[in-house]
Short mmCIF file of C-alpha atoms and ligand atoms in Angstrom, two decimals:
data_model
loop_
_atom_site.label_atom_id
_atom_site.label_comp_id
_atom_site.label_asym_id
_atom_site.label_seq_id
_atom_site.Cartn_x
_atom_site.Cartn_y
_atom_site.Cartn_z
CA MET A 1 163.32 171.25 -6.04
CA SER A 2 166.20 168.80 -6.26
CA THR A 3 167.61 167.18 -3.11
CA ILE A 4 168.17 169.68 -0.39
CA ALA A 5 171.09 169.44 2.03
CA PRO A 6 170.63 169.47 5.84
CA TYR A 7 172.35 172.88 6.01
CA ALA A 8 169.91 174.44 3.51
CA ALA A 9 167.12 176.77 4.62
CA GLN A 10 163.83 174.92 4.89
CA ASP A 11 160.21 176.00 5.37
CA THR A 12 159.89 173.85 8.48
CA THR A 13 162.82 175.51 10.27
CA SER A 14 162.25 179.09 9.04
CA ARG A 15 162.28 181.77 11.72
CA GLY A 16 159.09 182.97 10.10
CA ARG A 17 157.56 186.31 9.22
CA GLN A 18 157.18 189.44 11.34
CA HIS A 19 153.40 189.35 11.01
CA ASP A 20 151.58 186.04 11.35
CA GLU A 21 149.68 184.86 8.32
CA PRO A 22 148.46 181.48 7.04
CA GLY A 23 151.06 179.43 5.13
CA PRO A 24 150.84 179.29 1.33
CA SER A 25 148.61 176.55 -0.11
CA PHE A 26 150.57 175.55 -3.18
CA ARG A 27 153.97 177.18 -2.82
CA GLY A 28 156.85 177.03 -0.42
CA GLU A 29 157.46 179.95 1.97
CA TYR A 30 160.51 181.20 0.04
CA GLN A 31 158.71 180.77 -3.26
CA ARG A 32 156.04 183.08 -1.90
CA ASP A 33 158.75 185.58 -0.92
CA ARG A 34 160.15 185.44 -4.44
CA ASP A 35 156.69 185.96 -5.97
CA ARG A 36 155.93 188.93 -3.71
CA ILE A 37 159.22 190.56 -4.72
CA ILE A 38 158.49 190.14 -8.43
CA HIS A 39 155.02 191.69 -7.97
CA CYS A 40 156.17 194.73 -6.01
CA GLY A 41 156.51 198.24 -7.45
CA ALA A 42 160.12 198.70 -6.35
CA PHE A 43 161.07 195.65 -8.42
CA ARG A 44 159.50 197.08 -11.58
CA ARG A 45 161.31 200.38 -11.07
CA LEU A 46 164.66 198.56 -11.22
CA GLU A 47 164.18 198.53 -14.99
CA TYR A 48 164.88 202.25 -15.13
CA LYS A 49 167.61 202.50 -12.54
CA THR A 50 171.28 202.71 -13.42
CA GLN A 51 173.82 200.06 -12.72
CA VAL A 52 176.84 202.05 -14.02
CA PHE A 53 175.56 203.70 -17.19
CA VAL A 54 172.57 205.98 -16.92
CA ASN A 55 169.52 204.39 -18.44
CA HIS A 56 169.14 206.82 -21.33
CA GLU A 57 172.75 206.33 -22.50
CA GLY A 58 171.71 203.26 -24.46
CA ASP A 59 169.31 200.34 -24.53
CA MET A 60 171.99 197.65 -24.39
CA PHE A 61 173.49 198.50 -21.02
CA ARG A 62 172.63 196.67 -17.85
CA THR A 63 170.03 198.15 -15.59
CA ARG A 64 169.40 197.12 -12.01
CA LEU A 65 166.65 194.83 -13.26
CA THR A 66 168.77 192.89 -15.73
CA HIS A 67 171.61 192.88 -13.19
CA SER A 68 169.33 191.34 -10.55
CA MET A 69 168.21 188.68 -13.04
CA GLU A 70 171.81 187.82 -13.87
CA VAL A 71 172.61 187.53 -10.17
CA ALA A 72 169.60 185.25 -9.67
CA GLN A 73 170.55 182.88 -12.46
CA LEU A 74 174.18 182.56 -11.35
CA ALA A 75 173.12 182.10 -7.74
CA ARG A 76 170.50 179.47 -8.55
CA THR A 77 173.06 177.34 -10.36
CA VAL A 78 175.36 177.39 -7.34
CA ALA A 79 172.49 176.79 -4.91
CA ARG A 80 171.22 173.82 -6.87
CA VAL A 81 174.62 172.12 -7.12
CA LEU A 82 175.31 172.62 -3.40
CA GLY A 83 171.86 171.39 -2.34
CA LEU A 84 170.77 174.79 -1.00
CA ASN A 85 167.31 176.31 -1.17
CA GLU A 86 166.95 177.66 -4.71
CA ASP A 87 163.78 179.63 -4.04
CA LEU A 88 165.34 181.51 -1.14
CA THR A 89 168.53 182.14 -3.13
CA GLU A 90 166.47 183.55 -5.97
CA ALA A 91 164.33 185.69 -3.66
CA ILE A 92 167.41 187.29 -2.08
CA SER A 93 169.09 187.83 -5.46
CA LEU A 94 166.04 189.53 -6.96
CA ALA A 95 165.52 191.75 -3.90
CA HIS A 96 169.11 192.69 -3.09
CA ASP A 97 169.08 196.02 -4.97
CA LEU A 98 165.48 197.15 -4.32
CA GLY A 99 166.65 200.03 -2.13
CA HIS A 100 169.08 201.51 -4.62
CA THR A 101 168.74 205.17 -5.51
CA PRO A 102 168.64 206.41 -9.09
CA PHE A 103 172.04 206.94 -10.79
CA GLY A 104 173.90 204.00 -9.26
CA HIS A 105 176.54 204.48 -6.60
CA ALA A 106 176.88 208.19 -7.30
CA GLY A 107 173.23 208.58 -6.25
CA GLN A 108 173.64 206.47 -3.13
CA ASP A 109 176.78 208.33 -2.03
CA GLU A 110 175.16 211.73 -2.52
CA LEU A 111 171.96 210.78 -0.70
CA ASN A 112 174.11 209.47 2.15
CA ARG A 113 175.88 212.86 2.26
CA CYS A 114 172.54 214.69 2.28
CA MET A 115 171.37 212.44 5.14
CA HIS A 116 174.55 212.89 7.17
CA ASP A 117 172.81 214.73 10.03
CA TYR A 118 169.68 212.57 9.89
CA GLY A 119 170.91 209.01 10.33
CA GLY A 120 172.56 208.50 6.94
CA PHE A 121 171.42 206.53 3.91
CA GLU A 122 172.57 203.02 3.07
CA HIS A 123 171.14 201.06 0.17
CA ASN A 124 171.14 197.67 1.96
CA LEU A 125 169.16 199.10 4.82
CA GLN A 126 166.90 200.82 2.34
CA SER A 127 166.26 197.51 0.54
CA LEU A 128 165.13 196.13 3.88
CA ARG A 129 163.00 199.21 4.48
CA VAL A 130 161.35 198.69 1.07
CA VAL A 131 160.31 195.11 1.85
CA ASP A 132 159.48 195.76 5.53
CA VAL A 133 157.71 199.11 5.35
CA LEU A 134 157.56 201.05 2.10
CA GLU A 135 155.81 198.54 -0.17
CA ASP A 136 152.29 199.24 0.81
CA ARG A 137 150.03 196.74 -0.89
CA TYR A 138 148.72 194.13 1.55
CA ILE A 139 145.71 194.51 3.79
CA THR A 140 146.90 192.94 7.02
CA PHE A 141 150.57 193.99 7.19
CA PRO A 142 152.97 196.68 6.01
CA GLY A 143 155.66 195.84 3.45
CA LEU A 144 155.89 192.39 1.90
CA ASN A 145 156.16 190.51 5.22
CA LEU A 146 159.02 188.34 3.94
CA THR A 147 160.58 185.50 5.92
CA PHE A 148 163.46 186.16 8.30
CA GLU A 149 165.83 184.33 5.94
CA SER A 150 165.02 186.54 2.94
CA ARG A 151 165.35 189.68 5.06
CA GLU A 152 168.65 188.43 6.49
CA GLY A 153 169.98 187.94 2.96
CA ILE A 154 168.86 191.37 1.80
CA LEU A 155 170.74 193.04 4.66
CA LYS A 156 174.21 192.21 3.40
CA HIS A 157 176.10 194.83 5.35
CA CYS A 158 175.17 196.95 8.28
CA SER A 159 176.97 199.26 10.70
CA ARG A 160 177.03 198.19 14.35
CA ALA A 161 175.00 201.26 15.28
CA ASN A 162 172.24 200.33 12.85
CA ALA A 163 172.51 196.65 13.77
CA ARG A 164 171.67 197.49 17.38
CA GLU A 165 168.35 198.94 16.25
CA LEU A 166 167.39 195.94 14.13
CA GLY A 167 166.85 193.38 16.88
CA GLU A 168 167.20 189.76 15.82
CA LEU A 169 168.08 190.66 12.25
CA GLY A 170 170.99 192.87 13.29
CA LYS A 171 172.34 190.41 15.83
CA ARG A 172 174.73 188.65 13.49
CA PHE A 173 176.64 191.87 12.82
CA LEU A 174 177.15 192.36 16.56
CA ASP A 175 178.05 188.69 17.13
CA ARG A 176 180.18 188.61 13.95
CA LYS A 177 178.30 185.61 12.59
CA GLN A 178 177.59 184.73 9.00
CA ALA A 179 174.33 184.98 7.12
CA GLY A 180 172.68 181.76 5.92
CA LEU A 181 174.34 179.94 3.03
CA GLU A 182 171.76 181.08 0.48
CA ALA A 183 172.56 184.70 1.39
CA GLN A 184 176.27 183.99 1.01
CA VAL A 185 175.67 182.56 -2.47
CA ALA A 186 173.60 185.57 -3.56
CA ASP A 187 176.28 187.94 -2.26
CA ILE A 188 179.13 186.38 -4.25
CA ALA A 189 176.92 185.93 -7.33
CA ASP A 190 176.26 189.68 -7.14
CA SER A 191 179.96 190.50 -7.44
CA VAL A 192 180.59 187.91 -10.17
CA ALA A 193 177.68 189.33 -12.15
CA TYR A 194 178.62 192.99 -11.86
CA ASN A 195 182.34 192.55 -12.45
CA ASN A 196 181.70 190.67 -15.65
CA HIS A 197 178.85 192.74 -16.98
CA ASP A 198 180.73 195.94 -16.24
CA VAL A 199 183.56 194.59 -18.41
CA ASP A 200 181.03 193.93 -21.16
CA ASP A 201 179.33 197.32 -20.77
CA GLY A 202 182.69 199.08 -20.46
CA LEU A 203 183.82 197.53 -23.76
CA ARG A 204 180.54 198.44 -25.43
CA ALA A 205 180.80 202.04 -24.24
CA GLY A 206 184.40 202.24 -25.51
CA LEU A 207 185.82 203.05 -22.07
CA ILE A 208 188.19 200.09 -22.18
CA ASP A 209 189.43 197.69 -24.84
CA LEU A 210 190.62 194.10 -24.95
CA GLU A 211 194.27 195.18 -24.87
CA ALA A 212 193.76 197.12 -21.62
CA LEU A 213 191.88 194.18 -20.09
CA ARG A 214 194.90 191.95 -20.65
CA GLU A 215 196.48 193.66 -17.64
CA VAL A 216 194.10 191.55 -15.54
CA GLU A 217 195.31 187.99 -15.04
CA VAL A 218 191.97 186.17 -15.17
CA PHE A 219 191.09 188.01 -18.36
CA ARG A 220 194.52 187.42 -19.96
CA ILE A 221 194.37 183.66 -19.30
CA HIS A 222 190.99 183.27 -20.96
CA HIS A 223 191.77 185.72 -23.78
CA ASP A 224 194.85 183.66 -24.66
CA GLY A 225 192.76 180.47 -24.49
CA ALA A 226 190.03 181.83 -26.74
CA LEU A 227 192.50 183.31 -29.28
CA LYS A 228 194.38 180.03 -29.49
CA LYS A 229 191.21 178.19 -30.42
CA TRP A 230 189.71 180.91 -32.66
CA PRO A 231 192.57 183.15 -33.92
CA GLU A 232 190.41 184.72 -36.66
CA LEU A 233 187.42 185.69 -34.55
CA ASP A 234 186.45 189.39 -34.39
CA ALA A 235 187.03 191.33 -31.17
CA ARG A 236 183.35 191.52 -30.21
CA ARG A 237 182.74 187.76 -30.34
CA ILE A 238 186.09 187.08 -28.64
CA SER A 239 185.11 189.39 -25.80
CA TYR A 240 181.82 187.54 -25.31
CA GLU A 241 183.69 184.23 -25.28
CA VAL A 242 186.27 185.52 -22.79
CA ILE A 243 183.62 186.89 -20.43
CA ARG A 244 181.75 183.59 -20.65
CA ARG A 245 184.96 181.73 -19.77
CA VAL A 246 185.74 184.06 -16.87
CA ILE A 247 182.25 183.62 -15.38
CA ASN A 248 182.46 179.87 -15.87
CA SER A 249 185.86 179.66 -14.17
CA GLN A 250 184.67 181.76 -11.23
CA ILE A 251 181.45 179.81 -10.70
CA THR A 252 183.27 176.48 -11.07
CA ASP A 253 185.87 177.60 -8.52
CA LEU A 254 183.14 178.85 -6.18
CA ILE A 255 181.27 175.54 -6.31
CA THR A 256 184.39 173.39 -5.88
CA THR A 257 185.84 175.44 -3.01
CA SER A 258 182.51 175.81 -1.21
CA ARG A 259 181.76 172.11 -1.55
CA CYS A 260 185.09 171.30 0.14
CA ALA A 261 184.37 173.80 2.94
CA LEU A 262 180.90 172.33 3.47
CA GLU A 263 182.31 168.80 3.61
CA LYS A 264 185.01 169.85 6.04
CA HIS A 265 182.75 171.75 8.45
CA ALA A 266 179.74 169.48 7.83
CA PRO A 267 177.12 171.80 9.35
CA ALA A 268 174.19 169.72 10.61
CA ASN A 269 171.71 172.50 9.88
CA ALA A 270 171.43 176.08 8.63
CA ASP A 271 172.31 177.60 12.00
CA GLU A 272 175.52 175.61 12.30
CA ALA A 273 176.55 177.04 8.94
CA ARG A 274 175.90 180.54 10.32
CA ASP A 275 178.13 179.72 13.32
CA ALA A 276 181.02 178.27 11.31
CA GLY A 277 183.26 181.25 12.07
CA LEU A 278 183.81 181.98 8.38
CA ALA A 279 181.78 182.14 5.19
CA LEU A 280 181.57 178.59 3.84
CA ILE A 281 180.58 179.87 0.41
CA GLN A 282 183.93 181.07 -0.83
CA PHE A 283 186.42 181.34 -3.68
CA SER A 284 189.81 179.65 -3.53
CA GLU A 285 192.65 182.03 -2.61
CA PRO A 286 194.00 182.35 -6.19
CA MET A 287 190.51 182.98 -7.59
CA LEU A 288 189.77 185.54 -4.90
CA GLU A 289 192.95 187.39 -5.88
CA GLN A 290 192.01 187.34 -9.56
CA HIS A 291 188.51 188.49 -8.70
CA LEU A 292 189.82 191.42 -6.63
CA GLU A 293 192.29 192.35 -9.35
CA LEU A 294 189.46 192.60 -11.87
CA LYS A 295 187.46 194.68 -9.41
CA GLN A 296 190.38 197.07 -8.93
CA PHE A 297 190.85 197.38 -12.70
CA LEU A 298 187.19 198.29 -13.12
CA ARG A 299 187.41 200.86 -10.35
CA GLU A 300 190.36 202.62 -11.98
CA ARG A 301 189.51 202.24 -15.64
CA VAL A 302 185.71 202.23 -15.82
CA TYR A 303 184.17 203.81 -12.72
CA MET A 304 186.83 206.58 -12.67
CA HIS A 305 186.70 207.17 -16.43
CA TYR A 306 186.01 210.81 -17.09
CA ARG A 307 182.82 210.04 -19.01
CA VAL A 308 181.44 208.06 -16.07
CA ARG A 309 182.68 210.72 -13.62
CA ARG A 310 180.89 213.48 -15.56
CA MET A 311 177.66 211.51 -15.40
CA SER A 312 178.22 210.85 -11.69
CA LYS A 313 178.76 214.54 -11.03
CA LYS A 314 175.51 215.45 -12.77
CA ALA A 315 173.74 212.73 -10.83
CA GLN A 316 175.10 214.03 -7.53
CA ARG A 317 173.99 217.56 -8.31
CA THR A 318 170.52 216.35 -9.25
CA ILE A 319 170.11 214.30 -6.06
CA ASN A 320 171.57 217.04 -3.89
CA GLN A 321 169.34 219.78 -5.27
CA LEU A 322 166.23 217.60 -5.14
CA PHE A 323 166.97 216.80 -1.51
CA GLU A 324 167.65 220.40 -0.54
CA ALA A 325 164.51 221.67 -2.26
CA LEU A 326 162.15 219.02 -0.89
CA HIS A 327 163.63 218.96 2.59
CA GLY A 328 163.57 222.75 2.72
CA ASP A 329 159.95 222.86 1.66
CA PRO A 330 157.94 219.60 1.83
CA THR A 331 154.91 221.35 0.31
CA LEU A 332 156.70 220.80 -3.02
CA MET A 333 156.22 217.05 -2.63
CA PRO A 334 153.34 215.36 -4.44
CA ASP A 335 150.19 214.37 -2.56
CA GLY A 336 150.55 211.11 -0.69
CA THR A 337 154.33 211.35 -0.47
CA ARG A 338 154.01 214.64 1.39
CA GLU A 339 151.55 213.15 3.91
CA LYS A 340 153.87 210.20 4.55
CA THR A 341 156.75 212.62 5.14
CA ILE A 342 154.70 214.72 7.55
CA ALA A 343 153.70 211.57 9.46
CA LEU A 344 157.37 210.54 9.71
CA GLU A 345 158.28 214.00 10.94
CA GLN A 346 155.59 213.89 13.62
CA ALA A 347 156.85 210.51 14.80
CA ASN A 348 160.53 211.57 14.71
CA PRO A 349 160.79 215.37 14.84
CA GLY A 350 164.59 215.50 14.36
CA THR A 351 164.99 213.16 11.39
CA GLY A 352 161.57 212.13 10.09
CA ARG A 353 161.24 214.78 7.40
CA ALA A 354 164.66 213.95 5.95
CA ARG A 355 163.82 210.23 6.01
CA GLY A 356 160.61 210.85 4.11
CA VAL A 357 162.47 212.85 1.47
CA ALA A 358 165.17 210.15 1.24
CA ASP A 359 162.47 207.46 0.79
CA TYR A 360 160.94 209.51 -2.01
CA ILE A 361 164.25 210.17 -3.79
CA ALA A 362 165.55 206.60 -3.34
CA GLY A 363 162.39 205.24 -4.93
CA MET A 364 162.83 207.35 -8.09
CA THR A 365 164.03 205.90 -11.37
CA ASP A 366 166.77 207.79 -13.24
CA ARG A 367 164.32 209.34 -15.65
CA TYR A 368 161.79 210.21 -12.95
CA ALA A 369 164.51 211.99 -10.96
CA ILE A 370 165.51 213.99 -14.04
CA ALA A 371 161.86 214.86 -14.80
CA GLU A 372 161.21 215.84 -11.18
CA PHE A 373 164.33 218.01 -11.21
CA GLU A 374 163.01 219.77 -14.33
CA ARG A 375 159.55 220.24 -12.83
CA ILE A 376 161.00 221.83 -9.70
CA PHE A 377 163.80 223.96 -11.13
CA ASN A 378 162.95 224.73 -14.75
CA PRO A 379 160.63 227.77 -14.87
CA THR A 380 159.28 226.79 -18.29
CA GLU A 381 158.00 223.47 -16.89
CA LEU A 382 154.58 224.31 -15.57
CA THR A 383 153.56 221.14 -13.71
MG1 MG B 1 173.85 194.17 -7.00
#
């Protein structure tokens, strides 16, 4: 690790783990968090979960796994330059989407609708539930027993109602305080990564073209710059170059602006950075506007494209029918999962069964959800 700033998270000042255990012999605490995340089953399943395009639509599109890796590498660069804790930044980045349902946001929205009367479903909370409870692989504790700082970073957003039930971890949402700086870096890196890779995937899928993208200022500036230097280059290579330039400009702006904010507020430690009254990891105003403009463009032109909408509709129907069938009759659930659901129902008679079904569905990959749908509803599927 390169030099670490006083406001960075450090092993010696960590708020620790929920369950006591001996410290690691050869690794730092956050390095151990990162390693546990990489070894867990939910992490491997990210390979077959949709970001925007359903996994079977093509091998070149981002999945939640490749997305998480892109987030981690952007975030590490920023963390290193700003003297933050790289291991913690990487751990949060790799874990931030562990609770996502199959079929991207369409899946999450539908599962939330299904769970309306049972406490709702929210992927950030589910990511926390995965690392706190659902990963079931250690002898002396449930979940992965991650540090407070990793868990804090995973829980990016949270309603006040849910925050009240989360104790120390939820407190910052009630007190309107910031997460640690490493969590702030991972959060912005997430949006830089998905905006840019959704442009790339949207171009590849033929949903948008370079001409349409020129409506967006940040894209137009860098498209002009790239064309000026390489007027003969084909559209594909130009698009790669433009995306590279956009990412570079955003990360450069993020580092420069955040560095100024850190110098100005000069937090003496990680907690002072949490109490700064604003996020110190930030874009400049003009870059934030460009960033939001690109986000809006993607919403209108990619996520609302009829081909994406058709896929989303199918995804919603699949999730909805799986939920209705399994919640209506838990004996349809496989061994093990069914017992967990029954135990949840006994502990919480009003909502436990629904929570068990939501845990099962949220853990599915796209292709597993489709196969399970077939096994339950298609009379020619015998198993
Ligand atoms: Mg993400």
